Amino acid sequence: MSAQAPVIVLIEDEPNLVTMYHVAFRTSGFGLLTAVDAKQGLDMIAHEKPDLVLLDIIIPKEQGKVVEFDKRIGFEVLKEIKNNPETKHIPVITLTNLDSPEDRKRSQELGALDYIIKANVLPREVVDRAKKALKGGK
């Protein structure tokens, strides 16, 4: 992590949530970059090499494509991040509304550091957990 503000990539397709997290992270001194789909997110991660990724599970592959809820595209993104030698060190927090033991387990098995249910936490709590992740904790 550099001496500058940590850079976080948020991959989230819901505009209201993007705005909410953007405000929460910016006011806490973080640089927050946002992507609305898997392709844009992976391109941004490869180019920016962020300090942390916040990843929704239910996202489209590409902007303008239909979101396929049964595909859980975010898991494909997580797998690509962790299988790429240039990005596998970047901590990823799954930020979703899917609250199933299977999804939690899959997220952990693919290498996510934490699993946050969006509906159960305030934005400042997400910021606090991101700070903890950046310090090497969970």
Short mmCIF file of C-alpha atoms in Angstrom, two decimals:
data_model
loop_
_atom_site.label_atom_id
_atom_site.label_comp_id
_atom_site.label_asym_id
_atom_site.label_seq_id
_atom_site.Cartn_x
_atom_site.Cartn_y
_atom_site.Cartn_z
CA MET A 1 0.00 0.00 0.00
CA SER A 2 1.34 3.40 -0.93
CA ALA A 3 1.64 6.51 1.25
CA GLN A 4 -1.30 7.95 -0.67
CA ALA A 5 -4.89 7.13 0.19
CA PRO A 6 -5.63 3.44 -0.38
CA VAL A 7 -7.44 2.76 -3.64
CA ILE A 8 -10.47 0.52 -3.58
CA VAL A 9 -12.33 -0.87 -6.58
CA LEU A 10 -16.05 -1.42 -6.04
CA ILE A 11 -17.76 -3.70 -8.55
CA GLU A 12 -21.47 -2.97 -8.12
CA ASP A 13 -24.23 -2.42 -10.68
CA GLU A 14 -26.83 -0.73 -8.46
CA PRO A 15 -26.43 3.07 -8.93
CA ASN A 16 -27.85 4.02 -5.53
CA LEU A 17 -25.44 1.70 -3.73
CA VAL A 18 -22.52 2.99 -5.79
CA THR A 19 -23.38 6.54 -4.73
CA MET A 20 -23.81 5.56 -1.08
CA TYR A 21 -20.47 3.73 -0.88
CA HIS A 22 -18.73 6.42 -2.89
CA VAL A 23 -19.70 9.02 -0.28
CA ALA A 24 -18.81 6.75 2.66
CA PHE A 25 -15.35 5.86 1.35
CA ARG A 26 -14.43 9.30 0.02
CA THR A 27 -15.32 10.98 3.32
CA SER A 28 -13.15 8.39 5.09
CA GLY A 29 -10.13 9.31 2.97
CA PHE A 30 -10.18 6.45 0.48
CA GLY A 31 -9.94 6.61 -3.27
CA LEU A 32 -12.91 4.65 -4.64
CA LEU A 33 -13.13 3.54 -8.24
CA THR A 34 -16.33 1.90 -9.44
CA ALA A 35 -17.15 -0.63 -12.12
CA VAL A 36 -20.66 -1.70 -13.08
CA ASP A 37 -19.89 -5.10 -14.57
CA ALA A 38 -17.40 -7.97 -14.53
CA LYS A 39 -15.47 -6.93 -17.64
CA GLN A 40 -15.06 -3.33 -16.53
CA GLY A 41 -14.09 -4.46 -13.02
CA LEU A 42 -11.42 -6.90 -14.18
CA ASP A 43 -9.99 -4.32 -16.60
CA MET A 44 -9.90 -1.71 -13.82
CA ILE A 45 -8.21 -4.10 -11.38
CA ALA A 46 -5.58 -5.08 -13.95
CA HIS A 47 -4.83 -1.44 -14.79
CA GLU A 48 -5.10 0.20 -11.36
CA LYS A 49 -3.79 -2.58 -9.06
CA PRO A 50 -6.00 -1.40 -6.18
CA ASP A 51 -5.31 -2.03 -2.52
CA LEU A 52 -8.69 -3.74 -2.05
CA VAL A 53 -11.68 -4.94 -4.08
CA LEU A 54 -15.31 -4.85 -2.93
CA LEU A 55 -17.19 -7.31 -5.12
CA ASP A 56 -20.89 -7.90 -5.58
CA ILE A 57 -21.82 -11.42 -6.67
CA ILE A 58 -24.87 -10.61 -8.79
CA ILE A 59 -23.46 -8.41 -11.57
CA PRO A 60 -23.66 -8.50 -15.37
CA LYS A 61 -20.73 -9.81 -17.41
CA GLU A 62 -20.81 -6.65 -19.50
CA GLN A 63 -22.73 -3.41 -19.33
CA GLY A 64 -26.04 -3.67 -21.12
CA LYS A 65 -26.24 -7.44 -20.67
CA VAL A 66 -28.96 -9.06 -18.64
CA VAL A 67 -27.98 -9.97 -15.09
CA GLU A 68 -28.21 -13.74 -14.74
CA PHE A 69 -28.95 -14.31 -11.07
CA ASP A 70 -28.25 -18.02 -11.25
CA LYS A 71 -24.78 -17.48 -12.71
CA ARG A 72 -23.31 -15.44 -9.84
CA ILE A 73 -20.81 -13.70 -12.11
CA GLY A 74 -19.00 -12.16 -9.14
CA PHE A 75 -17.59 -15.58 -8.29
CA GLU A 76 -16.07 -15.76 -11.78
CA VAL A 77 -14.47 -12.36 -11.17
CA LEU A 78 -13.12 -13.49 -7.79
CA LYS A 79 -11.68 -16.62 -9.36
CA GLU A 80 -9.96 -14.58 -12.09
CA ILE A 81 -8.50 -12.14 -9.56
CA LYS A 82 -7.09 -14.94 -7.40
CA ASN A 83 -5.78 -17.00 -10.36
CA ASN A 84 -3.88 -14.06 -11.86
CA PRO A 85 -0.31 -13.79 -10.48
CA GLU A 86 -0.45 -10.00 -10.84
CA THR A 87 -3.66 -9.59 -8.80
CA LYS A 88 -3.89 -12.61 -6.51
CA HIS A 89 -2.39 -10.63 -3.58
CA ILE A 90 -5.20 -8.05 -3.67
CA PRO A 91 -7.66 -8.66 -0.83
CA VAL A 92 -11.27 -9.08 -1.92
CA ILE A 93 -14.35 -8.55 0.21
CA THR A 94 -17.56 -10.02 -1.13
CA LEU A 95 -20.29 -7.41 -0.69
CA THR A 96 -23.66 -8.96 -1.51
CA ASN A 97 -27.23 -9.55 -0.42
CA LEU A 98 -26.95 -13.31 -0.94
CA ASP A 99 -27.11 -14.82 2.52
CA SER A 100 -26.65 -18.53 2.02
CA PRO A 101 -24.09 -20.87 3.59
CA GLU A 102 -23.22 -22.19 0.12
CA ASP A 103 -22.39 -18.71 -1.21
CA ARG A 104 -20.35 -17.87 1.90
CA LYS A 105 -18.40 -21.10 1.57
CA ARG A 106 -17.77 -20.62 -2.13
CA SER A 107 -16.59 -17.06 -1.55
CA GLN A 108 -14.12 -18.23 1.10
CA GLU A 109 -12.91 -21.17 -1.01
CA LEU A 110 -12.22 -18.83 -3.94
CA GLY A 111 -10.11 -16.58 -1.71
CA ALA A 112 -12.31 -13.75 -0.46
CA LEU A 113 -11.14 -12.26 2.81
CA ASP A 114 -14.58 -11.34 4.11
CA TYR A 115 -18.27 -11.75 3.23
CA ILE A 116 -20.59 -8.84 3.96
CA ILE A 117 -24.36 -8.83 3.58
CA LYS A 118 -25.16 -5.33 2.30
CA ALA A 119 -28.62 -5.19 3.85
CA ASN A 120 -27.23 -5.99 7.32
CA VAL A 121 -24.57 -3.28 7.64
CA LEU A 122 -24.29 0.47 7.41
CA PRO A 123 -21.83 1.98 4.91
CA ARG A 124 -19.50 3.06 7.75
CA GLU A 125 -19.31 -0.57 8.89
CA VAL A 126 -18.22 -1.56 5.39
CA VAL A 127 -15.57 1.16 5.57
CA ASP A 128 -14.42 -0.16 8.97
CA ARG A 129 -14.14 -3.72 7.64
CA ALA A 130 -12.26 -2.45 4.59
CA LYS A 131 -9.80 -0.64 6.89
CA LYS A 132 -9.29 -3.86 8.84
CA ALA A 133 -8.72 -5.81 5.61
CA LEU A 134 -6.15 -3.26 4.45
CA LYS A 135 -4.27 -3.79 7.71
CA GLY A 136 -4.14 -7.51 7.02
CA GLY A 137 -7.02 -8.61 9.20
CA LYS A 138 -10.53 -9.85 8.69
#
